[in-house]
mmCIF file of C-alpha atoms in Angstrom:
data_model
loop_
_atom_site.group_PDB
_atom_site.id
_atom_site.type_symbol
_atom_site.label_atom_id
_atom_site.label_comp_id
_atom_site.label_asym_id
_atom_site.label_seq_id
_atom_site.Cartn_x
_atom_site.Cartn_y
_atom_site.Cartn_z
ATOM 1 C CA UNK A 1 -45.487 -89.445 30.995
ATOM 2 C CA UNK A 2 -44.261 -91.558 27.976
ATOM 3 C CA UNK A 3 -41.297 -92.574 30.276
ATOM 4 C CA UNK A 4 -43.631 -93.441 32.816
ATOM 5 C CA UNK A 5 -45.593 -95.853 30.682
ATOM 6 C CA UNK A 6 -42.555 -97.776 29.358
ATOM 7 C CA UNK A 7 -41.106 -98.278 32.743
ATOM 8 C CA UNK A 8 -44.979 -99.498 33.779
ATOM 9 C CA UNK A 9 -45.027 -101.865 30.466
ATOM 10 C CA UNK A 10 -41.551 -103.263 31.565
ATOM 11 C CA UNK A 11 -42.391 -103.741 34.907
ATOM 12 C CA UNK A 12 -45.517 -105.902 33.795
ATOM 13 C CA UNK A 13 -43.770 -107.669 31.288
ATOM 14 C CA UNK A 14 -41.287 -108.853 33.208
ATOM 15 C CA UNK A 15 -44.189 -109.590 35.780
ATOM 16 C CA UNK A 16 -45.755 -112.035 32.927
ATOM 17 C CA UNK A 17 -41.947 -113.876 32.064
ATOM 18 C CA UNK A 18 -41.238 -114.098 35.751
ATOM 19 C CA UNK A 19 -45.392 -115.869 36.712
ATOM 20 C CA UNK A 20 -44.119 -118.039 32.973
ATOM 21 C CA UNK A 21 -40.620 -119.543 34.325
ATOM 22 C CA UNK A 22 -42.865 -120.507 37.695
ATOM 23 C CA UNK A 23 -45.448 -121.839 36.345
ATOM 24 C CA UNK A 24 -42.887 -123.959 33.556
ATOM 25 C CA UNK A 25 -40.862 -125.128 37.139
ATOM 26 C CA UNK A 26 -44.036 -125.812 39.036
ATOM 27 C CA UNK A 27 -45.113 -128.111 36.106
ATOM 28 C CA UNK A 28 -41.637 -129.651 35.541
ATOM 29 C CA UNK A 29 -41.668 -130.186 39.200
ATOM 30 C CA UNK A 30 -45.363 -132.023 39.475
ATOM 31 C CA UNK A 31 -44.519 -134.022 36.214
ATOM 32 C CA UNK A 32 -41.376 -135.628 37.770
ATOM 33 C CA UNK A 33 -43.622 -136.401 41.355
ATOM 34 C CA UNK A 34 -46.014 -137.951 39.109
ATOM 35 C CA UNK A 35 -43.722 -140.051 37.364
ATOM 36 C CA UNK A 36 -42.023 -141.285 40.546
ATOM 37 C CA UNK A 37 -45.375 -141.814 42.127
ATOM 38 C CA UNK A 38 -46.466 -143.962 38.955
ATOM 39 C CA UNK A 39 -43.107 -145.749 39.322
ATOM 40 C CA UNK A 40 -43.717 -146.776 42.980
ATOM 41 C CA UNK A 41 -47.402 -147.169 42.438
ATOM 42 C CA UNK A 42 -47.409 -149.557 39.272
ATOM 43 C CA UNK A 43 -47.381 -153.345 38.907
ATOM 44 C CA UNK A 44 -45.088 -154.530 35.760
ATOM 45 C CA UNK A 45 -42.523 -153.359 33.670
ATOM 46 C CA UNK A 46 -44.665 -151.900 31.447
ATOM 47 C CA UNK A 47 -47.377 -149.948 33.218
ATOM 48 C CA UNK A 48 -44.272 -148.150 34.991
ATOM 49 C CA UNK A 49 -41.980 -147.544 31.852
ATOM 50 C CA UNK A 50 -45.619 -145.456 30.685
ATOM 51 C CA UNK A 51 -45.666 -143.626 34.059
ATOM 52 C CA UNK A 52 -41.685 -142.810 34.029
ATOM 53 C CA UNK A 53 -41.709 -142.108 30.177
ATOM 54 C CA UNK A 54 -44.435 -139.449 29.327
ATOM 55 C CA UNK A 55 -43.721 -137.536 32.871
ATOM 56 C CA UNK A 56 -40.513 -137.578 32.678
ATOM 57 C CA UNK A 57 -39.303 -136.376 29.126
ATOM 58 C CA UNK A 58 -41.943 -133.544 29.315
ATOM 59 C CA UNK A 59 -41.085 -132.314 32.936
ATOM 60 C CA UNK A 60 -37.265 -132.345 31.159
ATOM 61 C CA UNK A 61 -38.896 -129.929 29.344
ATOM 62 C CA UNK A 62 -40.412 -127.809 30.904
ATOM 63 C CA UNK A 63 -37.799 -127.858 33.022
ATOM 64 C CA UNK A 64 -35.303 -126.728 30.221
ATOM 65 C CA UNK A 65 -37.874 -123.640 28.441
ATOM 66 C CA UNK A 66 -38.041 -122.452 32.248
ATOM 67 C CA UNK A 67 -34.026 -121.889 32.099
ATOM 68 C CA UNK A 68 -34.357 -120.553 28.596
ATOM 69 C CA UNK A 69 -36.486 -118.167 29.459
ATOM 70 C CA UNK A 70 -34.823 -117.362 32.812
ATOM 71 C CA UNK A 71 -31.423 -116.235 31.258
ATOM 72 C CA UNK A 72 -33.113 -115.321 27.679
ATOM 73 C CA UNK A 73 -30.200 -115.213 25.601
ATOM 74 C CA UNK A 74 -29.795 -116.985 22.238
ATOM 75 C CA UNK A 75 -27.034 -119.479 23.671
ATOM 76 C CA UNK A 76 -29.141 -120.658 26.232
ATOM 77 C CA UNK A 77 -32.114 -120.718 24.341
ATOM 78 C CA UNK A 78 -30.372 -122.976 21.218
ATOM 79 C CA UNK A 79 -29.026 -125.339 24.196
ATOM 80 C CA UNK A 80 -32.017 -125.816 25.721
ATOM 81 C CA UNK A 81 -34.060 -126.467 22.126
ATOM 82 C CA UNK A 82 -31.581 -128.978 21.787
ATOM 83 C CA UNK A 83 -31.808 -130.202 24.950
ATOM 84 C CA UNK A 84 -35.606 -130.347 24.364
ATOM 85 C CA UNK A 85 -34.848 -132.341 20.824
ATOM 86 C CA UNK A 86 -32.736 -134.856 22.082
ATOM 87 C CA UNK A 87 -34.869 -135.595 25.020
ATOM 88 C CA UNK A 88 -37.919 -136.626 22.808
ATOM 89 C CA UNK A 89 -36.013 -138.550 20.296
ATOM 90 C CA UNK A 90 -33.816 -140.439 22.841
ATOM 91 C CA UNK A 91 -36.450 -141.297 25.294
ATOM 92 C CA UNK A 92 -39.344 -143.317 23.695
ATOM 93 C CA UNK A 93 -36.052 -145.070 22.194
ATOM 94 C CA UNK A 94 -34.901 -146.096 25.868
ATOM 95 C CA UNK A 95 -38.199 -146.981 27.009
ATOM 96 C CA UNK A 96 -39.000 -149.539 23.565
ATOM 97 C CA UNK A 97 -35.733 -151.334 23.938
ATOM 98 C CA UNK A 98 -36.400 -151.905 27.901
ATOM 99 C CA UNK A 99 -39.682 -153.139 27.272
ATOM 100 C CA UNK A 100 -38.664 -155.120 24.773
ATOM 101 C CA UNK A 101 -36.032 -156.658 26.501
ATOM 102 C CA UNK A 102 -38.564 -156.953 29.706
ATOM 103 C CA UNK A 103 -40.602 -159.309 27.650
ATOM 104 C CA UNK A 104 -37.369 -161.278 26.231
ATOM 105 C CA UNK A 105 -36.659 -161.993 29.762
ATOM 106 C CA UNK A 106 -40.153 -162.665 30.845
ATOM 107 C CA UNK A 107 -40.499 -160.480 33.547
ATOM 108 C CA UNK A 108 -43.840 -161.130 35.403
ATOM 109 C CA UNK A 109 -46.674 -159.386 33.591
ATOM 110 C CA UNK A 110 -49.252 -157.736 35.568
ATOM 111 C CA UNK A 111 -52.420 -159.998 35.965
ATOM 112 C CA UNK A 112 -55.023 -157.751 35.437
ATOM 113 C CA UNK A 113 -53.486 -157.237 31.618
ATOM 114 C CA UNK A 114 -56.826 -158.164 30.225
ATOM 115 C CA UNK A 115 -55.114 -158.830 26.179
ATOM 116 C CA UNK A 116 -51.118 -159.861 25.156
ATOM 117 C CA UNK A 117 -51.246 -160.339 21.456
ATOM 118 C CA UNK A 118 -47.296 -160.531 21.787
ATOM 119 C CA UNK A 119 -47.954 -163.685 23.124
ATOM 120 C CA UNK A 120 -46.317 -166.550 21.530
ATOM 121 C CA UNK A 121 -44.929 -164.211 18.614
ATOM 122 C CA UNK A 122 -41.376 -164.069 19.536
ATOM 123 C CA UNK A 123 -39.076 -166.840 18.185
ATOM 124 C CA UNK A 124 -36.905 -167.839 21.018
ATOM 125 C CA UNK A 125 -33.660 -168.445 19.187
ATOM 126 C CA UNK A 126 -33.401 -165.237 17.128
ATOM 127 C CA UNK A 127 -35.865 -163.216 18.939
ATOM 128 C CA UNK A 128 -37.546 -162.110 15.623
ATOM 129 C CA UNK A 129 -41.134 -160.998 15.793
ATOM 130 C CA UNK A 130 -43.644 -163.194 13.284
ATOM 131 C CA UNK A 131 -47.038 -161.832 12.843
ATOM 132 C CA UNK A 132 -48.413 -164.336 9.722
ATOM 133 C CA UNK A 133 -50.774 -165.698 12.491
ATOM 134 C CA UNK A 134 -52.292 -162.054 13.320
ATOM 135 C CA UNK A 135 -53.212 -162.561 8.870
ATOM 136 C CA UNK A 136 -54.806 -166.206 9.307
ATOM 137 C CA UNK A 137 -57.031 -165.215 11.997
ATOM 138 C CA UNK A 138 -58.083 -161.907 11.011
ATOM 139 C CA UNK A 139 -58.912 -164.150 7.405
ATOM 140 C CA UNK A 140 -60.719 -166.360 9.741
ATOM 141 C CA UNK A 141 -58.522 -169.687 10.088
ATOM 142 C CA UNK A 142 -57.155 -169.944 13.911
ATOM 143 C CA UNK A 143 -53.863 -171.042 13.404
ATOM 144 C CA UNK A 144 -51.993 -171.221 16.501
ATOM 145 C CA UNK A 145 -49.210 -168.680 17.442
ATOM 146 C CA UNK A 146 -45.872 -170.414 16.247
ATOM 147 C CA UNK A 147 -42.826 -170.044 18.565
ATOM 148 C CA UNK A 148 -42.697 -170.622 22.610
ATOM 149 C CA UNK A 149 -44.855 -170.784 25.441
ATOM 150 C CA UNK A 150 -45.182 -167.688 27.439
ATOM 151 C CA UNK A 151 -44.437 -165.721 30.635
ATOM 152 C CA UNK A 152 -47.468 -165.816 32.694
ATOM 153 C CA UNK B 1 -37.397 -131.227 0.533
ATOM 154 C CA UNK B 2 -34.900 -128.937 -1.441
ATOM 155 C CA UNK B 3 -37.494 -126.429 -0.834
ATOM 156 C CA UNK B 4 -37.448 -126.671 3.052
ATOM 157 C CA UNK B 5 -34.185 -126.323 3.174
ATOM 158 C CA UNK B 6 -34.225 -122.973 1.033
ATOM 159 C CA UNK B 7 -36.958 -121.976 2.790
ATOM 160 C CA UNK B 8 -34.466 -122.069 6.407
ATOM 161 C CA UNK B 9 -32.204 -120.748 4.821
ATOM 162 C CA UNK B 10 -34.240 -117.822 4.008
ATOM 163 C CA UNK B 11 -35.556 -117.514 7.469
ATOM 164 C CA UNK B 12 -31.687 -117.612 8.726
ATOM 165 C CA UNK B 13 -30.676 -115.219 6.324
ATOM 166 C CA UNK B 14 -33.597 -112.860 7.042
ATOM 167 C CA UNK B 15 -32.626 -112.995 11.056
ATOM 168 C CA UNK B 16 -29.618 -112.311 10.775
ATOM 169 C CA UNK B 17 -29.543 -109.176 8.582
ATOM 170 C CA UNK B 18 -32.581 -108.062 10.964
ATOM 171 C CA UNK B 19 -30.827 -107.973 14.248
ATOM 172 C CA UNK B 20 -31.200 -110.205 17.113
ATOM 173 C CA UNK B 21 -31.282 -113.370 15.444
ATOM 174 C CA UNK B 22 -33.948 -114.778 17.932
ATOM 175 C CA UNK B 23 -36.969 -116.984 17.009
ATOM 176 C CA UNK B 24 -39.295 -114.334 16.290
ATOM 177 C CA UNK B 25 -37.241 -112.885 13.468
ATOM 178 C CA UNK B 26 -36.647 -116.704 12.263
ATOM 179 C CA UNK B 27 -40.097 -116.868 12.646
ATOM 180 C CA UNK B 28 -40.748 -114.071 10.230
ATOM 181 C CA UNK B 29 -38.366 -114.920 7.972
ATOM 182 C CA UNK B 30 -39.622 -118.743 7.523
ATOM 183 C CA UNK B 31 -43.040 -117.015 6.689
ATOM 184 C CA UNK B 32 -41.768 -114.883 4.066
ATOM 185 C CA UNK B 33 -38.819 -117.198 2.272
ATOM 186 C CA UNK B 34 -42.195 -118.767 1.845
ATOM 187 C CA UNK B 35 -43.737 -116.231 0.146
ATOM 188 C CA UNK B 36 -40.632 -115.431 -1.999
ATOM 189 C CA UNK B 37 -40.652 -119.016 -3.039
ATOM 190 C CA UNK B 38 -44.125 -119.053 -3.809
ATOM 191 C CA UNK B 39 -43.387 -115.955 -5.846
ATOM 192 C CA UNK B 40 -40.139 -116.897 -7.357
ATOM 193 C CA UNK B 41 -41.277 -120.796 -8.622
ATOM 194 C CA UNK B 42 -44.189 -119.829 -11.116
ATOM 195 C CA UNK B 43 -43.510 -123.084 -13.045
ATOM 196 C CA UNK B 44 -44.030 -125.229 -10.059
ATOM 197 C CA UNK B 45 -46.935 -123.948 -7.812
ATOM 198 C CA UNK B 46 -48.545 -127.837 -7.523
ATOM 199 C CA UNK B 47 -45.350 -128.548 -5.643
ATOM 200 C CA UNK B 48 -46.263 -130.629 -2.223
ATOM 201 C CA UNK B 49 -44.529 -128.686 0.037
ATOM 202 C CA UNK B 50 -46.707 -125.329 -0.202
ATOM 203 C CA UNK B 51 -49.617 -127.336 1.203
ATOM 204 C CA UNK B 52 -46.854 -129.393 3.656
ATOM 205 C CA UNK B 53 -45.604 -126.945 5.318
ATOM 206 C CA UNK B 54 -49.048 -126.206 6.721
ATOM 207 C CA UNK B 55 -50.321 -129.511 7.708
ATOM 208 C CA UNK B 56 -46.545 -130.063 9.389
ATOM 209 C CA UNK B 57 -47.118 -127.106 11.208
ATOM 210 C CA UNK B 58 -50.620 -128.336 12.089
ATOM 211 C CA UNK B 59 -49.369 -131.911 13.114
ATOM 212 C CA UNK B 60 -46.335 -130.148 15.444
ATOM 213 C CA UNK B 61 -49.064 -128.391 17.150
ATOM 214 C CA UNK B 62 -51.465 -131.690 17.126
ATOM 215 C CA UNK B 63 -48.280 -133.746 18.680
ATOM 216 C CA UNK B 64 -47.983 -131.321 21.472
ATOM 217 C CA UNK B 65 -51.953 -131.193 22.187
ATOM 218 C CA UNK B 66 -51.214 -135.126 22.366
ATOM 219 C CA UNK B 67 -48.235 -134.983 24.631
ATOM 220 C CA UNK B 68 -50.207 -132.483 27.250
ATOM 221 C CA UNK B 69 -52.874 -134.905 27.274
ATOM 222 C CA UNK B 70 -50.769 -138.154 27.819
ATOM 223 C CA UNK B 71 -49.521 -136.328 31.122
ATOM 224 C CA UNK B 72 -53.064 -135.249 31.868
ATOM 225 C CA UNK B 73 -54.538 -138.674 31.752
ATOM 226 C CA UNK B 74 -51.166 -140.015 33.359
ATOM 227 C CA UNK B 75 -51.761 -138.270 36.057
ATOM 228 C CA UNK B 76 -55.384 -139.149 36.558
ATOM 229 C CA UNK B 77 -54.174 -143.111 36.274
ATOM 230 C CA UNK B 78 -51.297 -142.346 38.519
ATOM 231 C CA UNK B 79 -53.454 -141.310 41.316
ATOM 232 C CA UNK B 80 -56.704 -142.951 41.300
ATOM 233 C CA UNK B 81 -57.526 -146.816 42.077
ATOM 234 C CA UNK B 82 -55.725 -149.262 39.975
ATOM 235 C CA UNK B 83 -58.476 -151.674 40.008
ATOM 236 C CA UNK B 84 -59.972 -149.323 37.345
ATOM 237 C CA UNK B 85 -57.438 -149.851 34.912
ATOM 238 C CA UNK B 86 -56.991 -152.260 32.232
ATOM 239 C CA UNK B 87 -53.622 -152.666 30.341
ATOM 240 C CA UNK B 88 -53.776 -154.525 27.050
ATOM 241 C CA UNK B 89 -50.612 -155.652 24.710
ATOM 242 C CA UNK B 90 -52.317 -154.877 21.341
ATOM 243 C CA UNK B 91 -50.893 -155.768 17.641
ATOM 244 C CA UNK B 92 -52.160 -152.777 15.658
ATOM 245 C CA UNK B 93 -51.896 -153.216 11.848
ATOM 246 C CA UNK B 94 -50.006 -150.207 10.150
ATOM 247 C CA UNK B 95 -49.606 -149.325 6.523
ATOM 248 C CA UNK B 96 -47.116 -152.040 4.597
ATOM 249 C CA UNK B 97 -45.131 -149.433 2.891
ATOM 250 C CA UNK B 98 -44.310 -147.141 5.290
ATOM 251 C CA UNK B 99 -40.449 -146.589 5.321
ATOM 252 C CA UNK B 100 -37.973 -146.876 7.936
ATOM 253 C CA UNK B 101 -37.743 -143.227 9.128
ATOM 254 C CA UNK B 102 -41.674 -143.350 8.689
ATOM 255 C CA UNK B 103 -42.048 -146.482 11.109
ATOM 256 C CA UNK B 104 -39.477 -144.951 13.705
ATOM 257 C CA UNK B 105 -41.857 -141.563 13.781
ATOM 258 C CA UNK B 106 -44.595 -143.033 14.546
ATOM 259 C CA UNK B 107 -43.643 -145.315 17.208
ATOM 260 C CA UNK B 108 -41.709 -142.588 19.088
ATOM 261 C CA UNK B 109 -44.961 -140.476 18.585
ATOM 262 C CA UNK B 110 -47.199 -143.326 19.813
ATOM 263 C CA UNK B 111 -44.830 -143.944 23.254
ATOM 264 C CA UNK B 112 -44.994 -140.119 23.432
ATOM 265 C CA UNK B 113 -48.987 -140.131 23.433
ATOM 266 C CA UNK B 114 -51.773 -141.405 26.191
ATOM 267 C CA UNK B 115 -51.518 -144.837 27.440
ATOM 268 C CA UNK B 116 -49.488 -146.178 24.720
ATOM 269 C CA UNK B 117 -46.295 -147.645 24.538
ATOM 270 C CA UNK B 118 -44.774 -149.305 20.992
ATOM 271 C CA UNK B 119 -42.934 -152.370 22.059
ATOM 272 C CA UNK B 120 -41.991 -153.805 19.156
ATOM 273 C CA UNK B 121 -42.400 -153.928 15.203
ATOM 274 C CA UNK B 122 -42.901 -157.203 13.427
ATOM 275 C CA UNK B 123 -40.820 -158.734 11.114
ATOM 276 C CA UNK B 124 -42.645 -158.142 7.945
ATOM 277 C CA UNK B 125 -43.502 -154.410 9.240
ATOM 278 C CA UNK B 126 -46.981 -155.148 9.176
ATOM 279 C CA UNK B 127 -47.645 -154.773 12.617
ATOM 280 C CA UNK B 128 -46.908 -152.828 15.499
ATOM 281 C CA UNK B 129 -47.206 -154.343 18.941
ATOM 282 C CA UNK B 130 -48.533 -152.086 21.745
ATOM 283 C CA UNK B 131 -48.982 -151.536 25.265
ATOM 284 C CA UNK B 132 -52.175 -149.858 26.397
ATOM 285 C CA UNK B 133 -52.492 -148.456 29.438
ATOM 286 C CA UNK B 134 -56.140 -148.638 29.552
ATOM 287 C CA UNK B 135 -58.544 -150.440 27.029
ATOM 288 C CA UNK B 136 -62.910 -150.754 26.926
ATOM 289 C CA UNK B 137 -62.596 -151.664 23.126
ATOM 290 C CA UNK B 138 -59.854 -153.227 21.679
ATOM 291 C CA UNK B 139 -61.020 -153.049 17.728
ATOM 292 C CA UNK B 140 -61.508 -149.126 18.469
ATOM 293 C CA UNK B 141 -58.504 -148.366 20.215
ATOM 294 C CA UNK B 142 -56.466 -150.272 17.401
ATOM 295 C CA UNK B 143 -58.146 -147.746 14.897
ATOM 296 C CA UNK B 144 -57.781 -144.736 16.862
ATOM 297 C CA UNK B 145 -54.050 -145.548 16.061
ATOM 298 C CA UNK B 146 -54.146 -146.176 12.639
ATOM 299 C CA UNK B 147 -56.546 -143.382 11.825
ATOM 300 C CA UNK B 148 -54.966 -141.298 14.244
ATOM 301 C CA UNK B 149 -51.578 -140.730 13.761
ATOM 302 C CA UNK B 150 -50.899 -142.732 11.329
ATOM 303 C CA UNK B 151 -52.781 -140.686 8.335
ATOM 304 C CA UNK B 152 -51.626 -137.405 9.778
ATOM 305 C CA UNK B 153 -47.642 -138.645 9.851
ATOM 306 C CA UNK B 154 -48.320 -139.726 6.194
ATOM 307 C CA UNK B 155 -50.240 -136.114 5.111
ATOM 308 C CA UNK B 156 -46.485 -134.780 6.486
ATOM 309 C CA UNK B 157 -44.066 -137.111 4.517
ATOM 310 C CA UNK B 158 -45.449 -138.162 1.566
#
C-alpha cells in the first residue's frame, strides 16, 4: 500500500515539474514573439529598444529555469543561474549605450514623443551631459538649454 | 558586509555537510548561519545587516513583481493601437550622493521595469534622463521613480 502511494506521489510530482518546464517554455516562447512583434511594430529607436529589452532578457530566462529544471542537476542548475545573472546585468547595459548612441547620432525620434528633456543637454564636442539648466528652471529662471540644436 | 559573506559561507558549509548541496539546503543553511550569527555577536545586535538581509530579500522579490509587470504591460502596448501611447524623454532628479555602484543599480533596475528606459546620467549625477514608454503626468511619473526604487535600493545599501 505504502509502495503504492510513493509511486502515486512520484508520478504526480513529476506531473507538476513536467506542466512547470511547459509552462516556463510557453512563456519564454510568447515573451520572445512579443518582443519581435514590438520590434516590427514600433516607431524609433527607443520605443523598440523597450519592446526588445524587457521581453527579451526575461524570455532568456525563462527559457534557461525551463532547462534547469528539465535536466535538474546541480551543474545545470549553477549554469543556468549564471546564465540568468549575466543576462540581467549585461542587457539593460546594451540597451543604455544604444540609446545613447541613437540620440548622439540623431536618429529620427518618433513624433508623437509628447516631452524630450534631453533636448539640447548634450555638448556636441565631448558629448557630456549638463543638467545646471534642469536647477535654474525648477528655481524658476528659464535659462535656455546650453549646447546644440536638436534632432527633430 | 563581512557579515554576508559569513553568513554564505555558513549556508555553503551547512549544504555541503547535509548532502545534495542543492538550493534548498543553501537555503536552510543561509537561514540558520543567520541565526548562529545573531546568537554568536551579542556585542553587536544593532548591526544593519540583521534588518538588511530582510528588506534585500523583500526588494529581490519586489524587483521580480516589477519585471513580470514590465512584460505584462509590454505586452498590452505591443498589441493594442499605438495612437494610445505617449513616449516622453524625462530628466528625473535622483539623490546627489548616491555612489557609483548605487547609480549603475538603479538604472539597470529602471530599464528592467515598465515603460522605462535610463538613457543617460548627467554630468554632475544629479539627474537621470529617461525614456517613458507611456506618460498622463509627467511630475508623477518622475516621483514614482524617485520614491519608487530609489528609497528601496537605498533601504538595501546603506
Amino acid at each position: 500500500m505504502t509502495d503504492f502511494l510513493i509511486l502515486l506521489r512520484d508520478h504526480w510530482l513529476s506531473l507538476i515539474a513536467d506542466a512547470l518546464v511547459i509552462l516556463l517554455m510557453v512563456s519564454g516562447t510568447l515573451l520572445f514573439l512579443l518582443a519581435a512583434v514590438g520590434i516590427v511594430r514600433m516607431r524609433d529607436v527607443y520605443t523598440r529598444m523597450q519592446a526588445a529589452s524587457k521581453a527579451g532578457s526575461l524570455g532568456v530566462a525563462c527559457m534557461v529555469m525551463a532547462v534547469a529544471m528539465y535536466f535538474k542537476s546541480l551543474n545545470v542548475a549553477v549554469e543556468a543561474t549564471l546564465v540568468v545573472l549575466f543576462i540581467f546585468l549585461t542587457t539593460p547595459i546594451a540597451t543604455h549605450l544604444i540609446a545613447r548612441a541613437g540620440y548622439f547620432v540623431r536618429v529620427p525620434i518618433w513624433d508623437r514623443t509628447a516631452r524630450d528633456e534631453l533636448e539640447g543637454c548634450y555638448d556636441a564636442e565631448t558629448h557630456t551631459l549638463q543638467s545646471d539648466h534642469l536647477d535654474e528652471s525648477a528655481a524658476g529662471t528659464d535659462a535656455p538649454p546650453p549646447g546644440r540644436s536638436e534632432p527633430q | 558586509m563581512s557579515k554576508l559573506i559569513a553568513n554564505f559561507l555558513l549556508a555553503g558549509a551547512w549544504a555541503a555537510a547535509i548532502q545534495p548541496f542543492n538550493a534548498a539546503n543553501l537555503a536552510v543553511g543561509f537561514a540558520l548561519g543567520y541565526i548562529v550569527l545573531w546568537v554568536a555577536s551579542p556585542s553587536d545586535r544593532e548591526s544593519p545587516y540583521f534588518k538588511k538581509v530582510f528588506k534585500g530579500i523583500g526588494f529581490a522579490f519586489f524587483t521580480l513583481k516589477e519585471l513580470v509587470v514590465a512584460n505584462i504591460k509590454m505586452a498590452v502596448w505591443t498589441v493594442m493601437p499605438l495612437k494610445r501611447l505617449r513616449p516622453m524623454i524625462l530628466a528625473v532628479p535622483i539623490q546627489e550622493d548616491l555612489t557609483d555602484t548605487e547609480i549603475t543599480i538603479l538604472s539597470s533596475l529602471i530599464t528592467l521595469t515598465p515603460g522605462t528606459l535610463t538613457m543617460d546620467v548627467s554630468e554632475n549625477r544629479r539627474y537621470l534622463f529617461i525614456h517613458f514608454m507611456h506618460v498622463d503626468d509627467p511630475e508623477e511619473a518622475k516621483r514614482d521613480v524617485a520614491e519608487g526604487f530609489q528609497r528601496r535600493l537605498l533601504e538595501v545599501t546603506r
